[in-house]
mmCIF file of C-alpha atoms in Angstrom:
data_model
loop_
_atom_site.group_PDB
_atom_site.id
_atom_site.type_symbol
_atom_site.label_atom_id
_atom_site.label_comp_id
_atom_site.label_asym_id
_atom_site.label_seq_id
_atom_site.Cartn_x
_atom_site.Cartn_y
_atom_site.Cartn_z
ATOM 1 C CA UNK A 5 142.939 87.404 129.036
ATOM 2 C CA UNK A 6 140.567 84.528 130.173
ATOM 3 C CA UNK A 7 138.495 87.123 132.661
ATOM 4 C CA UNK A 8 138.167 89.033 129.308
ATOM 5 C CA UNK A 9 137.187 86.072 127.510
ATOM 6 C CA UNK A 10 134.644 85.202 129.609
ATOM 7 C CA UNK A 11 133.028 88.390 130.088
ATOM 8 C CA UNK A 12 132.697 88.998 126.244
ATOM 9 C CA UNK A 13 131.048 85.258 125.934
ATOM 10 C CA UNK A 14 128.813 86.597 128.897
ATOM 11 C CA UNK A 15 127.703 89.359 127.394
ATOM 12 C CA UNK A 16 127.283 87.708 123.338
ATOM 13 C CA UNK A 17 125.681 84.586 125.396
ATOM 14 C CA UNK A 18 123.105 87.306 127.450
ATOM 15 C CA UNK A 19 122.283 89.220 124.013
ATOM 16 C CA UNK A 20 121.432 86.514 122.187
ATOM 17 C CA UNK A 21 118.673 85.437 124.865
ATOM 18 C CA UNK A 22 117.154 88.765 124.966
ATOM 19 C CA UNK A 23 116.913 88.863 121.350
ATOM 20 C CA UNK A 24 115.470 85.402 120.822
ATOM 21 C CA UNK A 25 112.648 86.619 123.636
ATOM 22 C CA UNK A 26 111.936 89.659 121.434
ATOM 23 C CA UNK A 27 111.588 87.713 118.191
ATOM 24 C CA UNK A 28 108.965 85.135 120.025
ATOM 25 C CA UNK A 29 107.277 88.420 121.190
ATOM 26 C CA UNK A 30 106.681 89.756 117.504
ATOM 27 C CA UNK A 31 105.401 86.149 116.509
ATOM 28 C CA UNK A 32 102.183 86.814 118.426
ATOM 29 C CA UNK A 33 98.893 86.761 115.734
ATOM 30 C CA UNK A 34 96.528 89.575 116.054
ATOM 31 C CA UNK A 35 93.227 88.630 116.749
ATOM 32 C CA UNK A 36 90.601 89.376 113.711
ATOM 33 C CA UNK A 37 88.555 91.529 116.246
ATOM 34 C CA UNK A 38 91.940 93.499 116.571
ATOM 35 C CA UNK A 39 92.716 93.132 112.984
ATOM 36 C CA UNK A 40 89.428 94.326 111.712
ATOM 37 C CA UNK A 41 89.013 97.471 113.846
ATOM 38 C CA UNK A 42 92.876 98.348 112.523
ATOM 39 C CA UNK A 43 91.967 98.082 109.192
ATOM 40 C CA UNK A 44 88.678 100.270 109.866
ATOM 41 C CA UNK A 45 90.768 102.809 110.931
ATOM 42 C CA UNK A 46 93.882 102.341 107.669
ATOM 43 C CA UNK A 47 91.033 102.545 105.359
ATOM 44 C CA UNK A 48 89.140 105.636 106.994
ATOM 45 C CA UNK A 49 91.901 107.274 106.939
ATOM 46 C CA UNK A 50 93.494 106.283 103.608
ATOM 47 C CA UNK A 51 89.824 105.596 101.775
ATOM 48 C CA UNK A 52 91.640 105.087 98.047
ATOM 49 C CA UNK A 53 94.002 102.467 99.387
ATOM 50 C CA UNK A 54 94.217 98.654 99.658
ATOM 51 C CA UNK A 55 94.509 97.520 102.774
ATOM 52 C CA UNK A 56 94.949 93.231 102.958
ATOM 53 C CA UNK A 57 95.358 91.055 105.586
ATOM 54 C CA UNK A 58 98.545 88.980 105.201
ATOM 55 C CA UNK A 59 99.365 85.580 107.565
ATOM 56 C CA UNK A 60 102.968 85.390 108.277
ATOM 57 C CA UNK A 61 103.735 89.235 108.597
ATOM 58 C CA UNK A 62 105.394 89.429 111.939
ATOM 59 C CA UNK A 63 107.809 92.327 111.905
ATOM 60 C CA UNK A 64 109.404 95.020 110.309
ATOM 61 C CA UNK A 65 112.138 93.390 108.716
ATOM 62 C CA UNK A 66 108.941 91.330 106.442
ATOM 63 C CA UNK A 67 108.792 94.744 104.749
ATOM 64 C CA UNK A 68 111.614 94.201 102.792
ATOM 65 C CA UNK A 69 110.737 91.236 100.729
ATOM 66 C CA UNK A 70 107.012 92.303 100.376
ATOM 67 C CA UNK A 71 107.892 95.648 99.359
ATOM 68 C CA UNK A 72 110.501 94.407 96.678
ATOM 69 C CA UNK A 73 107.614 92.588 95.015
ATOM 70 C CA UNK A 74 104.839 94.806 95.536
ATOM 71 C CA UNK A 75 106.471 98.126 94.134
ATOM 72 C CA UNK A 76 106.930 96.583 90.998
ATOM 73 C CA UNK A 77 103.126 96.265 89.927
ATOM 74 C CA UNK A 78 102.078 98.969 87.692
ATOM 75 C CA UNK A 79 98.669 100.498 89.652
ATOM 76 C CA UNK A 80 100.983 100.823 92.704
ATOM 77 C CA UNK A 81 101.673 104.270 93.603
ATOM 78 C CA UNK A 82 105.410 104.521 94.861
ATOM 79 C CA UNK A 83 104.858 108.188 96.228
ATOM 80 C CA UNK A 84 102.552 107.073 99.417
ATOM 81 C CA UNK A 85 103.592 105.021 102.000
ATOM 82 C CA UNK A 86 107.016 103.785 101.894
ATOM 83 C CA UNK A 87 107.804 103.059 98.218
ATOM 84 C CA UNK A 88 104.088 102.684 97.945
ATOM 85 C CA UNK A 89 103.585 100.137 100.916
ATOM 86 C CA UNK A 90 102.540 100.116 104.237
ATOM 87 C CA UNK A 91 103.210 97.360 106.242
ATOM 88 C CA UNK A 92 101.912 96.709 110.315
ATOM 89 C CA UNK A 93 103.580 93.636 111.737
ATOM 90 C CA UNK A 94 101.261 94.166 114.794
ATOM 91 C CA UNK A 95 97.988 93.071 112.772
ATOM 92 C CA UNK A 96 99.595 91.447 109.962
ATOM 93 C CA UNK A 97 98.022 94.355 107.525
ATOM 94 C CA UNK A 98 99.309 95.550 104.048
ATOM 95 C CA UNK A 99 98.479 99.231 102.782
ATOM 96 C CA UNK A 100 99.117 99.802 99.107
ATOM 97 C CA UNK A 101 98.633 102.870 97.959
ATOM 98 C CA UNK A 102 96.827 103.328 94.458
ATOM 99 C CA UNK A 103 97.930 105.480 91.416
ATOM 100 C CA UNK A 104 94.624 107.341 90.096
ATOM 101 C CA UNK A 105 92.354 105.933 88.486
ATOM 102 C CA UNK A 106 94.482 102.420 88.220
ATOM 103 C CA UNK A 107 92.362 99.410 88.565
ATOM 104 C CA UNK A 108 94.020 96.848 91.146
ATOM 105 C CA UNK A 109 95.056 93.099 89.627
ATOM 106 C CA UNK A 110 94.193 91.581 93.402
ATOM 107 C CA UNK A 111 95.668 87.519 91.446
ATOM 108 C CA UNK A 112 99.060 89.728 90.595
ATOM 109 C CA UNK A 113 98.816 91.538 94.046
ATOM 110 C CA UNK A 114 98.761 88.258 95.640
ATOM 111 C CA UNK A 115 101.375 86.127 93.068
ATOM 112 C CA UNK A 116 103.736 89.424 94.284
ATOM 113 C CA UNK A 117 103.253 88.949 97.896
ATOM 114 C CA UNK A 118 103.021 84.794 98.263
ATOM 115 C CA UNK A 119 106.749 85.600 95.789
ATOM 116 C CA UNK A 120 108.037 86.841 98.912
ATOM 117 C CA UNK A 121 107.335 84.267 101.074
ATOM 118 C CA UNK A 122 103.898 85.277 102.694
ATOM 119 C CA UNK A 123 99.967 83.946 102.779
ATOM 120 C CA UNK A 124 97.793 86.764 101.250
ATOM 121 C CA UNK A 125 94.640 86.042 103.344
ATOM 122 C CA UNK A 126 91.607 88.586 102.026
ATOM 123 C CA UNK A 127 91.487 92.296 101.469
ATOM 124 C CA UNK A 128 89.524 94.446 103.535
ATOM 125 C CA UNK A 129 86.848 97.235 101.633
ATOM 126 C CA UNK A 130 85.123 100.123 103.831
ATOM 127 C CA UNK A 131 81.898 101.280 102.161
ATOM 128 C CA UNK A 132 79.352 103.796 104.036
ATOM 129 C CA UNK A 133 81.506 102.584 107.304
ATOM 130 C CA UNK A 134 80.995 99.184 107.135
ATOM 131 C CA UNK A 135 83.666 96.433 106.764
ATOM 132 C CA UNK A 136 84.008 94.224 103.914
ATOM 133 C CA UNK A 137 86.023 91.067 103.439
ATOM 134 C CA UNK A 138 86.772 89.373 100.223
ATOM 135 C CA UNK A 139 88.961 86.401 99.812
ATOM 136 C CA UNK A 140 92.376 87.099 97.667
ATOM 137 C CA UNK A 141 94.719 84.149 96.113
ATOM 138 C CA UNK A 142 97.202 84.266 93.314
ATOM 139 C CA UNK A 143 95.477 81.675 90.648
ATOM 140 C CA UNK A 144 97.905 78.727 89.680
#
């Protein structure tokens, strides 16, 4: 019974290191060289999208909250993406996609996502293949 013991507490005691090694791994912040060219590519590729840059987004499991909140605003189109949101942990980037012809609120797009518990930073615009920053904060 105690050889059993131990080797269960051995094994619990072994899984909880590796997994405390993966979540320091998925902590890592992308660099804004890395983040840019990533969001060249989102928006080339999804050209009637948002596509923001969002501090604190560090794996998959941030999709949950963000999503909650983000699906709710009315010029978010549920049908692309995942429930209308894209999210990369990897370079801390948001896609939302658009319904047409609906004007983004970027102060509600931002109130939605700091509600969840993350930093909006800027959104990212492509126009004629060159990339565009503009600050984005929910107003208090």
């Amino acid at each position: 019974m105690k050889v059993n013991f131990l080797k269960l507490f051995v094994g619990v005691l072994a899984l909880l290191l590796s997994a405390s090694g993966a979540v320091a791994e998925d902590l890592k912040e992308a660099s804004e060289e890395v983040r840019s060219e990533a969001a060249r590519k989102k928006l080339g590729e999804k050209p009637g999208a948002l596509c923001l840059y969002v501090k604190g987004l560090c794996c998959p499991s941030c999709a949950i909250g963000i999503r909650k909140k983000v699906t709710k605003l009315k010029f978010v189109d549920r049908k692309e993406f995942s429930k209308g949101v894209d999210l990369d942990a990897k370079t801390q980037l948001v896609m939302i996609g658009l319904k047409a012809g609906a004007t983004p609120d970027n102060t509600k797009l931002a109130r939605a996502i700091e509600d969840a518990g993350y930093d909006p930073v800027h959104l990212y615009s492509l126009t004629a293949g060159k990339l565009a920053t503009t600050p984005i904060r929910a107003k208090n």
